[in-house]
Amino acid sequence: MAFQPKARLHLGAEAEVWSGTWMGRPAVRKHRRSRAWRHPDLEKRLGYRRMLSEARILIRIKGAGLPVPAVWDVDLESGRIIMEKMNGRPLIEMLRDEKVPQDEIHKALHNSGCAVRMLHRMAVTHGDLSTNNILIDEDCNAFLIDFGLSAVEYEVERFGIDLHVMDEILGASHPNIANGIDIFLAGYQQCDNDQGPLEELSGGMPPVAKDVLKRLDDVRSRVRYHG
Ligand SMILES: Nc1ncnc2c1ncn2[C@@H]1O[C@H](COP(=O)(O)OP(=O)(O)O)[C@@H](O)[C@H]1O
Ligand SMILES: [Mg+2]
């Protein structure tokens, strides 16, 4: 692989991510880390499946015009994927940065909601939404990354769960941002208003924003009820 590493961006339990260049273009290399406590065969299958799924979904939604990283090279055997480096920094950093004006935070949250809705309109759930997996550029545009747990989906439940995860995160780790989730959800609904009716896809119709928001309310009360 013609990847020239420059700096390590991230070392997590599951993956190591380096920034660098690929054919002279800004790129990142994501490398699945093996976990010693798992059986090697299982480890290989799980890592393999996630990486394959991440690459397939990225290619599918990039092809449909979503602003997600282009996939440039995949090596399933060693668990490496090379993709386009997106501009911006994780939403979590922006929310914790006291120098960022409120109107920019507002814009970033609104655009994040819209980015998630654009994904959902393609019948894809993210599966691992967090303020780490949304990048915000200097114009407050939002870009989703980290599609290892994404899935093509038509049932409303998993779409509602995507939103519920954001609900929990924006409430729990960023309590200094008032109504963060409301701004995010307004962006989610606004996106459907702007984009118009959904297109029928090969597996049917994905749920409309209104129905996903309704499901979010159901999930919220279920969680409250069961603790
Ligand atoms: N395509 C990308 N462009 C820019 N930064 C990225 C890209 N992919 C990953 N990163 C950075 O690396 C971090 C970890 O990558 P991620 O795909 O989220 O791995 P993990 O599955 O370990 O969470 C991200 O939070 C982000 O800061
Ligand atoms: Mg991540």
Coordinates of N, CA and C and ligand atoms in Angstrom, one line a residue:
M1 N 0.9 -1.2 0.0 CA 0.0 0.0 0.0 C 0.9 1.2 0.0
A2 N 0.6 2.2 -0.9 CA 1.4 3.3 -1.0 C 1.0 4.4 0.0
F3 N 0.9 4.0 1.3 CA 0.5 5.0 2.3 C 1.7 5.5 3.0
Q4 N 1.9 6.8 3.1 CA 3.0 7.3 3.9 C 2.4 7.9 5.2
P5 N 2.7 7.2 6.3 CA 2.2 7.6 7.6 C 2.9 8.9 8.1
K6 N 2.1 9.8 8.7 CA 2.7 11.0 9.3 C 2.5 11.1 10.8
A7 N 1.3 10.9 11.2 CA 1.0 11.1 12.7 C -0.1 10.1 13.1
R8 N 0.0 9.6 14.3 CA -1.1 8.8 14.8 C -2.2 9.7 15.3
L9 N -3.4 9.4 14.8 CA -4.5 10.3 15.3 C -5.2 9.6 16.4
H10 N -5.2 8.3 16.5 CA -6.1 7.7 17.5 C -5.6 6.2 17.8
L11 N -5.5 5.9 19.0 CA -5.2 4.5 19.4 C -6.3 4.1 20.3
G12 N -7.3 3.3 19.8 CA -8.4 2.8 20.6 C -8.3 1.3 20.9
A13 N -9.3 0.8 21.6 CA -9.3 -0.7 21.8 C -9.4 -1.5 20.5
E14 N -10.1 -0.9 19.6 CA -10.5 -1.6 18.4 C -9.6 -1.3 17.2
A15 N -9.2 0.0 17.1 CA -8.5 0.4 15.9 C -7.4 1.4 16.2
E16 N -6.4 1.4 15.3 CA -5.4 2.4 15.4 C -5.5 3.2 14.1
V17 N -5.5 4.6 14.2 CA -5.7 5.4 13.0 C -4.5 6.3 12.8
W18 N -4.0 6.3 11.6 CA -2.9 7.2 11.3 C -3.3 8.2 10.2
S19 N -2.8 9.4 10.2 CA -3.0 10.3 9.1 C -1.7 10.2 8.3
G20 N -1.8 10.6 7.0 CA -0.6 10.6 6.2 C -1.1 10.9 4.7
T21 N -0.4 10.3 3.8 CA -0.8 10.6 2.4 C -0.9 9.3 1.6
W22 N -1.7 9.2 0.7 CA -1.8 8.1 -0.2 C -1.9 8.6 -1.6
M23 N -0.9 8.3 -2.5 CA -0.8 8.8 -3.8 C -0.7 10.4 -3.7
G24 N -0.1 10.9 -2.7 CA 0.0 12.3 -2.6 C -1.2 13.0 -2.0
R25 N -2.2 12.3 -1.7 CA -3.4 12.9 -1.2 C -3.6 12.7 0.3
P26 N -4.2 13.7 1.1 CA -4.4 13.5 2.5 C -5.2 12.2 2.8
A27 N -4.7 11.3 3.6 CA -5.4 10.1 3.8 C -5.3 9.6 5.2
V28 N -6.2 8.7 5.6 CA -6.0 8.1 6.9 C -5.9 6.5 6.7
R29 N -5.2 5.9 7.6 CA -5.1 4.4 7.5 C -5.7 3.9 8.8
K30 N -6.8 3.1 8.7 CA -7.4 2.6 9.9 C -7.0 1.1 10.0
H31 N -6.5 0.7 11.1 CA -5.9 -0.6 11.3 C -6.6 -1.3 12.4
R32 N -7.3 -2.4 12.2 CA -8.0 -3.1 13.3 C -7.0 -3.7 14.2
R33 N -7.1 -3.5 15.5 CA -6.2 -4.1 16.5 C -6.8 -5.4 16.9
S34 N -5.9 -6.4 17.1 CA -6.4 -7.6 17.6 C -6.5 -7.6 19.1
R35 N -7.5 -8.2 19.7 CA -7.6 -8.3 21.1 C -7.2 -9.6 21.6
A36 N -6.2 -9.6 22.5 CA -5.5 -10.8 22.9 C -6.5 -11.8 23.6
W37 N -7.5 -11.2 24.3 CA -8.4 -12.1 25.0 C -9.5 -12.8 24.2
R38 N -9.6 -12.4 22.9 CA -10.5 -13.1 22.1 C -9.8 -14.2 21.3
H39 N -10.5 -15.3 21.0 CA -10.0 -16.4 20.2 C -9.5 -15.8 18.9
P40 N -8.3 -16.2 18.4 CA -7.8 -15.6 17.2 C -8.7 -15.8 16.0
D41 N -9.4 -16.9 15.8 CA -10.3 -17.1 14.7 C -11.5 -16.2 14.7
L42 N -12.0 -16.1 15.9 CA -13.2 -15.3 16.1 C -12.8 -13.8 15.9
E43 N -11.7 -13.5 16.4 CA -11.1 -12.1 16.3 C -11.0 -11.8 14.8
K44 N -10.5 -12.7 14.1 CA -10.3 -12.5 12.7 C -11.6 -12.3 11.9
R45 N -12.6 -13.2 12.3 CA -13.9 -13.1 11.6 C -14.6 -11.8 12.0
L46 N -14.6 -11.4 13.2 CA -15.2 -10.2 13.6 C -14.6 -8.9 13.0
G47 N -13.3 -8.9 13.1 CA -12.6 -7.7 12.5 C -12.8 -7.7 11.0
Y48 N -12.7 -8.8 10.4 CA -12.9 -9.0 8.9 C -14.3 -8.5 8.5
R49 N -15.3 -8.9 9.3 CA -16.7 -8.6 9.0 C -16.9 -7.1 9.1
R50 N -16.4 -6.5 10.2 CA -16.6 -5.1 10.4 C -15.9 -4.2 9.4
M51 N -14.7 -4.6 9.0 CA -14.0 -3.8 8.1 C -14.6 -3.9 6.7
L52 N -15.0 -5.2 6.4 CA -15.7 -5.4 5.1 C -17.0 -4.5 5.0
S53 N -17.7 -4.6 6.2 CA -19.0 -3.9 6.2 C -18.7 -2.3 6.1
E54 N -17.7 -1.9 6.8 CA -17.4 -0.4 6.8 C -17.0 0.0 5.3
A55 N -16.2 -0.8 4.7 CA -15.8 -0.4 3.3 C -17.0 -0.5 2.4
R56 N -17.9 -1.5 2.5 CA -19.0 -1.6 1.6 C -20.0 -0.5 1.8
I57 N -20.3 -0.2 3.0 CA -21.3 0.9 3.3 C -20.7 2.2 2.8
L58 N -19.4 2.5 3.1 CA -18.8 3.7 2.7 C -18.9 3.9 1.2
I59 N -18.6 2.8 0.4 CA -18.6 2.9 -1.0 C -20.1 3.1 -1.5
R60 N -21.0 2.4 -0.9 CA -22.4 2.6 -1.3 C -22.9 4.0 -1.1
I61 N -22.6 4.6 0.1 CA -23.2 5.9 0.3 C -22.4 7.0 -0.3
K62 N -21.1 6.8 -0.5 CA -20.3 7.8 -1.2 C -20.8 7.8 -2.7
G63 N -21.1 6.7 -3.2 CA -21.6 6.6 -4.6 C -22.9 7.3 -4.8
A64 N -23.7 7.4 -3.7 CA -25.0 8.1 -3.7 C -24.8 9.5 -3.5
G65 N -23.6 10.0 -3.2 CA -23.3 11.4 -3.1 C -23.2 12.0 -1.7
L66 N -23.2 11.1 -0.7 CA -23.0 11.6 0.7 C -21.6 12.0 0.9
P67 N -21.3 13.0 1.7 CA -20.0 13.5 2.0 C -19.2 12.7 3.0
V68 N -19.0 11.4 2.7 CA -18.2 10.5 3.6 C -16.9 10.2 2.9
P69 N -15.9 9.7 3.7 CA -14.6 9.5 3.1 C -14.6 8.5 2.0
A70 N -13.9 8.8 0.9 CA -13.7 7.9 -0.2 C -12.8 6.7 0.3
V71 N -13.1 5.5 -0.1 CA -12.3 4.3 0.2 C -11.3 4.2 -0.9
W72 N -10.0 4.2 -0.6 CA -9.0 4.1 -1.6 C -8.3 2.7 -1.7
D73 N -8.2 2.0 -0.5 CA -7.6 0.7 -0.6 C -8.1 -0.1 0.6
V74 N -8.3 -1.4 0.4 CA -8.7 -2.2 1.5 C -7.8 -3.5 1.5
D75 N -7.3 -3.8 2.7 CA -6.6 -5.1 2.8 C -7.2 -5.9 4.0
L76 N -8.1 -6.7 3.6 CA -8.9 -7.4 4.7 C -8.0 -8.4 5.5
E77 N -7.0 -9.0 4.8 CA -6.2 -9.9 5.5 C -5.5 -9.3 6.7
S78 N -4.9 -8.1 6.5 CA -4.2 -7.5 7.6 C -5.1 -6.5 8.3
G79 N -6.4 -6.4 7.9 CA -7.3 -5.5 8.6 C -7.0 -4.0 8.5
R80 N -6.6 -3.6 7.2 CA -6.3 -2.2 7.0 C -7.2 -1.6 6.0
I81 N -7.6 -0.4 6.2 CA -8.4 0.3 5.2 C -7.8 1.7 5.0
I82 N -7.6 2.2 3.8 CA -7.1 3.5 3.6 C -8.2 4.3 2.9
M83 N -8.4 5.5 3.5 CA -9.5 6.3 3.1 C -9.1 7.8 3.0
E84 N -9.9 8.5 2.4 CA -9.8 10.0 2.3 C -9.8 10.6 3.7
K85 N -8.9 11.6 3.9 CA -8.9 12.3 5.2 C -9.9 13.4 5.1
M86 N -10.8 13.4 6.1 CA -11.8 14.5 6.1 C -11.3 15.7 6.9
N87 N -11.7 16.9 6.5 CA -11.4 18.0 7.2 C -12.2 18.1 8.5
G88 N -11.6 18.9 9.5 CA -12.4 19.1 10.7 C -11.9 18.4 11.9
R89 N -12.5 18.7 13.0 CA -12.2 18.0 14.2 C -13.4 17.4 14.8
P90 N -13.3 16.4 15.7 CA -14.4 15.8 16.3 C -15.3 16.8 17.0
L91 N -16.6 16.6 16.9 CA -17.6 17.4 17.5 C -17.4 17.5 19.0
I92 N -16.9 16.4 19.6 CA -16.7 16.4 21.1 C -15.7 17.5 21.5
E93 N -14.6 17.7 20.6 CA -13.6 18.7 20.9 C -14.2 20.1 20.8
M94 N -15.0 20.3 19.8 CA -15.6 21.6 19.6 C -16.5 22.0 20.8
L95 N -17.3 21.0 21.2 CA -18.3 21.2 22.3 C -17.5 21.6 23.6
R96 N -16.3 21.0 23.8 CA -15.6 21.3 25.0 C -14.7 22.5 24.9
D97 N -14.6 23.1 23.8 CA -13.8 24.3 23.6 C -14.5 25.5 23.9
E98 N -14.1 26.2 25.0 CA -14.9 27.3 25.5 C -14.8 28.6 24.6
K99 N -13.8 28.5 23.7 CA -13.6 29.7 22.8 C -14.6 29.7 21.6
V100 N -15.3 28.6 21.4 CA -16.2 28.5 20.3 C -17.5 29.2 20.6
P101 N -17.9 30.2 19.7 CA -19.1 30.9 20.0 C -20.4 30.0 19.9
Q102 N -21.4 30.4 20.6 CA -22.6 29.5 20.7 C -23.3 29.4 19.3
D103 N -23.2 30.4 18.5 CA -23.9 30.2 17.2 C -23.2 29.2 16.3
E104 N -21.9 29.1 16.5 CA -21.1 28.0 15.7 C -21.5 26.6 16.3
I105 N -21.6 26.5 17.6 CA -22.0 25.3 18.2 C -23.4 24.9 17.7
H106 N -24.3 25.9 17.6 CA -25.6 25.7 17.1 C -25.6 25.1 15.7
K107 N -24.8 25.8 14.9 CA -24.7 25.4 13.4 C -24.2 24.0 13.3
A108 N -23.2 23.7 14.1 CA -22.5 22.3 14.0 C -23.5 21.2 14.4
L109 N -24.3 21.5 15.5 CA -25.3 20.5 16.0 C -26.4 20.3 15.0
H110 N -26.8 21.4 14.4 CA -27.9 21.4 13.4 C -27.4 20.6 12.2
N111 N -26.2 20.9 11.7 CA -25.7 20.2 10.5 C -25.4 18.7 10.8
S112 N -25.1 18.4 12.1 CA -24.8 17.0 12.5 C -26.2 16.2 12.4
G113 N -27.2 16.9 12.8 CA -28.6 16.2 12.7 C -28.9 16.0 11.3
C114 N -28.6 17.0 10.5 CA -28.9 16.8 9.0 C -28.1 15.7 8.4
A115 N -26.8 15.6 8.8 CA -25.9 14.6 8.2 C -26.4 13.2 8.6
V116 N -26.9 13.1 9.8 CA -27.4 11.7 10.2 C -28.7 11.4 9.4
R117 N -29.5 12.5 9.2 CA -30.8 12.2 8.5 C -30.5 11.9 7.0
M118 N -29.5 12.5 6.4 CA -29.1 12.2 5.0 C -28.7 10.7 4.9
L119 N -28.0 10.2 6.0 CA -27.6 8.8 6.0 C -28.9 7.9 6.1
H120 N -29.8 8.3 7.0 CA -31.0 7.5 7.3 C -31.9 7.5 6.0
R121 N -31.9 8.6 5.3 CA -32.7 8.6 4.0 C -32.2 7.6 3.0
M122 N -30.9 7.1 3.2 CA -30.4 6.1 2.3 C -30.6 4.7 2.9
A123 N -31.4 4.6 3.9 CA -31.7 3.3 4.6 C -30.5 2.8 5.3
V124 N -29.6 3.6 5.8 CA -28.4 3.2 6.5 C -28.5 3.7 7.9
T125 N -28.3 2.8 8.9 CA -28.2 3.3 10.3 C -26.7 3.3 10.6
H126 N -26.2 4.2 11.4 CA -24.8 4.3 11.7 C -24.3 3.3 12.7
G127 N -25.1 3.1 13.8 CA -24.8 2.0 14.7 C -23.8 2.4 15.8
D128 N -23.1 3.5 15.6 CA -22.1 3.8 16.6 C -21.9 5.4 16.7
L129 N -23.0 6.1 16.7 CA -23.0 7.5 16.7 C -22.4 8.0 18.0
S130 N -21.6 9.0 17.9 CA -21.1 9.7 19.1 C -20.5 11.0 18.6
T131 N -20.2 11.9 19.6 CA -19.6 13.1 19.2 C -18.1 12.9 18.8
N132 N -17.6 11.7 18.9 CA -16.3 11.4 18.3 C -16.3 11.0 16.9
N133 N -17.5 10.6 16.4 CA -17.6 10.0 15.1 C -18.3 11.0 14.1
I134 N -18.3 12.3 14.6 CA -18.8 13.4 13.7 C -17.7 14.4 13.6
L135 N -17.2 14.7 12.4 CA -16.2 15.8 12.3 C -16.8 17.1 11.8
I136 N -16.4 18.2 12.4 CA -16.9 19.5 12.0 C -15.8 20.3 11.4
D137 N -16.0 20.9 10.2 CA -15.0 21.7 9.6 C -15.1 23.1 10.0
E138 N -14.3 24.0 9.4 CA -14.3 25.4 9.9 C -15.5 26.2 9.5
D139 N -16.3 25.7 8.5 CA -17.6 26.3 8.2 C -18.7 25.6 9.0
C140 N -18.4 24.8 9.9 CA -19.4 24.1 10.8 C -20.2 23.1 10.0
N141 N -19.6 22.6 8.9 CA -20.2 21.5 8.2 C -19.9 20.2 8.9
A142 N -20.8 19.2 8.9 CA -20.7 18.0 9.7 C -20.4 16.8 8.7
F143 N -19.5 15.9 9.1 CA -19.1 14.8 8.3 C -19.1 13.5 9.2
L144 N -19.8 12.5 8.8 CA -19.9 11.3 9.6 C -18.7 10.4 9.3
I145 N -18.1 9.7 10.3 CA -17.1 8.7 10.0 C -17.4 7.5 10.9
D146 N -16.5 6.5 10.7 CA -16.6 5.3 11.6 C -17.8 4.4 11.4
F147 N -17.9 3.8 10.2 CA -19.1 3.0 9.8 C -19.0 1.5 10.0
G148 N -18.1 1.1 10.9 CA -17.9 -0.3 11.2 C -19.1 -1.0 11.7
L149 N -20.1 -0.3 12.3 CA -21.3 -1.0 12.9 C -22.5 -0.5 12.1
S150 N -22.3 0.0 10.9 CA -23.5 0.5 10.1 C -24.2 -0.7 9.5
A151 N -25.5 -0.5 9.2 CA -26.2 -1.5 8.5 C -27.3 -0.9 7.6
V152 N -27.6 -1.6 6.6 CA -28.8 -1.2 5.7 C -30.0 -1.7 6.5
E153 N -31.0 -0.8 6.6 CA -32.1 -1.1 7.5 C -33.4 -0.4 7.0
Y154 N -34.5 -1.1 7.3 CA -35.8 -0.4 6.9 C -36.7 -0.3 8.1
E155 N -36.5 -1.1 9.2 CA -37.3 -1.0 10.3 C -37.0 0.3 11.1
V156 N -38.0 0.9 11.6 CA -37.8 2.2 12.3 C -37.0 2.2 13.6
E157 N -37.0 1.0 14.2 CA -36.4 0.9 15.6 C -34.9 1.3 15.6
R158 N -34.1 0.7 14.7 CA -32.7 1.1 14.7 C -32.4 2.5 14.4
F159 N -33.2 3.1 13.6 CA -33.1 4.6 13.3 C -33.3 5.4 14.6
G160 N -34.3 4.9 15.3 CA -34.6 5.6 16.6 C -33.5 5.4 17.6
I161 N -32.9 4.2 17.6 CA -31.8 4.0 18.5 C -30.6 4.9 18.2
D162 N -30.3 5.1 16.9 CA -29.2 6.0 16.5 C -29.5 7.4 17.2
L163 N -30.7 7.9 17.1 CA -31.0 9.2 17.7 C -30.9 9.1 19.2
H164 N -31.3 8.0 19.8 CA -31.3 7.9 21.2 C -29.9 7.9 21.8
V165 N -29.0 7.3 21.1 CA -27.6 7.3 21.5 C -27.1 8.8 21.5
M166 N -27.4 9.6 20.5 CA -27.0 11.0 20.5 C -27.7 11.7 21.7
D167 N -28.9 11.4 21.9 CA -29.7 12.0 23.0 C -28.9 11.8 24.4
E168 N -28.5 10.5 24.6 CA -27.8 10.2 25.8 C -26.5 10.9 25.9
I169 N -25.7 10.9 24.8 CA -24.4 11.5 24.8 C -24.5 13.1 25.0
L170 N -25.4 13.7 24.3 CA -25.4 15.2 24.4 C -26.0 15.6 25.8
G171 N -26.8 14.7 26.4 CA -27.2 15.0 27.7 C -26.2 14.8 28.8
A172 N -25.4 13.7 28.6 CA -24.5 13.2 29.6 C -23.2 13.9 29.6
S173 N -22.5 14.0 28.5 CA -21.1 14.4 28.5 C -21.0 15.9 28.2
H174 N -22.1 16.5 27.7 CA -22.0 18.0 27.4 C -23.1 18.8 28.0
P175 N -23.2 18.6 29.3 CA -24.4 19.3 30.0 C -24.3 20.8 29.9
N176 N -23.1 21.4 29.5 CA -22.9 22.8 29.4 C -23.6 23.4 28.1
I177 N -23.9 22.5 27.2 CA -24.6 22.9 26.0 C -26.1 22.7 26.2
A178 N -26.8 23.9 26.4 CA -28.2 23.8 26.6 C -28.9 23.3 25.4
N179 N -29.9 22.4 25.5 CA -30.7 22.0 24.4 C -30.0 21.4 23.2
G180 N -28.8 20.9 23.4 CA -28.0 20.4 22.3 C -28.8 19.4 21.5
I181 N -29.5 18.5 22.2 CA -30.2 17.4 21.4 C -31.3 18.0 20.6
D182 N -32.0 19.1 21.2 CA -33.1 19.7 20.4 C -32.6 20.3 19.1
I183 N -31.5 20.9 19.2 CA -30.9 21.6 18.0 C -30.6 20.5 17.0
F184 N -30.0 19.4 17.5 CA -29.6 18.3 16.6 C -30.9 17.7 15.9
L185 N -31.9 17.5 16.7 CA -33.1 16.9 16.2 C -33.9 17.8 15.2
A186 N -33.8 19.1 15.5 CA -34.4 20.1 14.6 C -33.7 20.0 13.2
G187 N -32.4 19.8 13.2 CA -31.6 19.7 12.0 C -32.0 18.4 11.3
Y188 N -32.3 17.4 12.1 CA -32.7 16.1 11.5 C -34.0 16.2 10.8
Q189 N -35.0 16.9 11.4 CA -36.3 17.1 10.7 C -36.2 18.1 9.6
Q190 N -35.4 19.1 9.8 CA -35.3 20.1 8.7 C -34.8 19.5 7.4
C191 N -33.9 18.6 7.6 CA -33.3 17.9 6.4 C -34.4 17.3 5.5
D192 N -35.4 16.6 6.2 CA -36.5 16.0 5.4 C -37.3 17.1 4.7
N193 N -37.5 18.2 5.4 CA -38.3 19.2 4.9 C -37.6 19.8 3.6
D194 N -36.3 19.9 3.7 CA -35.5 20.5 2.6 C -35.4 19.5 1.4
Q195 N -35.2 18.2 1.7 CA -34.9 17.2 0.7 C -36.2 16.7 0.0
G196 N -37.4 16.9 0.6 CA -38.6 16.4 0.0 C -38.8 14.9 0.2
P197 N -39.8 14.4 -0.5 CA -40.2 13.0 -0.3 C -39.0 12.0 -0.5
L198 N -39.1 10.9 0.2 CA -38.0 9.9 0.1 C -38.2 9.1 -1.2
E199 N -37.0 8.6 -1.6 CA -37.0 7.8 -2.8 C -37.2 6.3 -2.3
E200 N -37.9 5.6 -3.1 CA -38.1 4.1 -2.9 C -36.7 3.5 -3.2
L201 N -36.2 2.7 -2.3 CA -34.9 2.0 -2.5 C -35.1 0.5 -2.7
S202 N -34.1 -0.2 -3.0 CA -34.2 -1.6 -3.4 C -34.9 -2.4 -2.3
G203 N -34.8 -2.1 -1.1 CA -35.4 -2.8 0.0 C -36.7 -2.2 0.5
G204 N -37.1 -1.2 -0.1 CA -38.4 -0.5 0.3 C -38.2 0.9 0.6
M205 N -39.0 1.4 1.5 CA -38.9 2.8 1.9 C -38.3 3.0 3.3
P206 N -37.3 3.8 3.5 CA -36.8 4.0 4.8 C -37.9 4.9 5.6
P207 N -37.9 4.9 6.9 CA -38.9 5.7 7.6 C -38.6 7.2 7.4
V208 N -39.7 8.0 7.4 CA -39.6 9.4 7.4 C -39.1 10.0 8.7
A209 N -38.5 11.2 8.7 CA -38.0 11.8 9.9 C -39.0 11.8 11.1
K210 N -40.2 12.2 10.7 CA -41.3 12.3 11.7 C -41.4 11.0 12.5
D211 N -41.5 9.9 11.8 CA -41.7 8.6 12.4 C -40.5 8.2 13.2
V212 N -39.3 8.5 12.8 CA -38.1 8.2 13.6 C -38.1 9.0 14.9
L213 N -38.5 10.3 14.8 CA -38.5 11.1 16.0 C -39.6 10.6 17.0
K214 N -40.7 10.1 16.4 CA -41.7 9.5 17.3 C -41.2 8.3 18.0
R215 N -40.4 7.5 17.2 CA -39.8 6.3 17.8 C -38.8 6.6 18.9
L216 N -38.1 7.7 18.7 CA -37.1 8.2 19.7 C -37.9 8.4 21.0
D217 N -39.1 9.0 20.9 CA -39.9 9.2 22.2 C -40.2 7.9 22.8
D218 N -40.6 6.9 22.0 CA -40.9 5.6 22.5 C -39.7 5.0 23.3
V219 N -38.5 5.1 22.6 CA -37.3 4.5 23.2 C -37.0 5.2 24.5
R220 N -37.2 6.6 24.5 CA -36.9 7.3 25.7 C -37.8 6.8 26.9
S221 N -39.1 6.6 26.6 CA -40.0 6.2 27.7 C -39.7 4.8 28.1
R222 N -39.3 3.9 27.2 CA -39.0 2.6 27.5 C -37.8 2.6 28.5
V223 N -36.8 3.4 28.1 CA -35.6 3.4 28.9 C -35.9 4.0 30.3
R224 N -36.7 5.0 30.4 CA -37.1 5.6 31.7 C -37.9 4.5 32.5
Y225 N -38.8 3.8 31.9 CA -39.6 2.8 32.6 C -38.8 1.6 33.1
H226 N -37.8 1.2 32.3 CA -37.0 0.0 32.7 C -35.8 0.4 33.4
G227 N -35.5 1.7 33.5 CA -34.3 2.2 34.2 C -33.1 2.0 33.3
Ligands
LIG1 N1 -11.5 9.6 7.3 C1 -11.1 10.3 8.4 N2 -10.7 11.6 8.3 C2 -10.2 12.3 9.3 N3 -10.1 11.7 10.6 C3 -10.5 10.5 10.8 C4 -11.0 9.7 9.7 N4 -11.2 8.4 10.1 C5 -10.9 8.5 11.4 N5 -10.4 9.7 11.8 C6 -10.0 10.1 13.2 O1 -9.6 8.9 13.9 C7 -10.5 8.7 15.0 C8 -10.8 7.2 15.2 O2 -11.3 6.7 14.0 P1 -12.7 5.8 14.0 O3 -13.0 5.4 12.6 O4 -13.7 6.5 14.7 O5 -12.1 4.5 14.8 P2 -12.7 3.7 16.1 O6 -13.6 2.6 15.5 O7 -11.6 3.2 16.8 O8 -13.6 4.7 16.9 C9 -11.7 9.6 14.7 O9 -12.4 9.9 15.9 C10 -11.1 10.7 14.0 O10 -10.6 11.7 14.8
MG2 MG -14.9 6.2 16.4

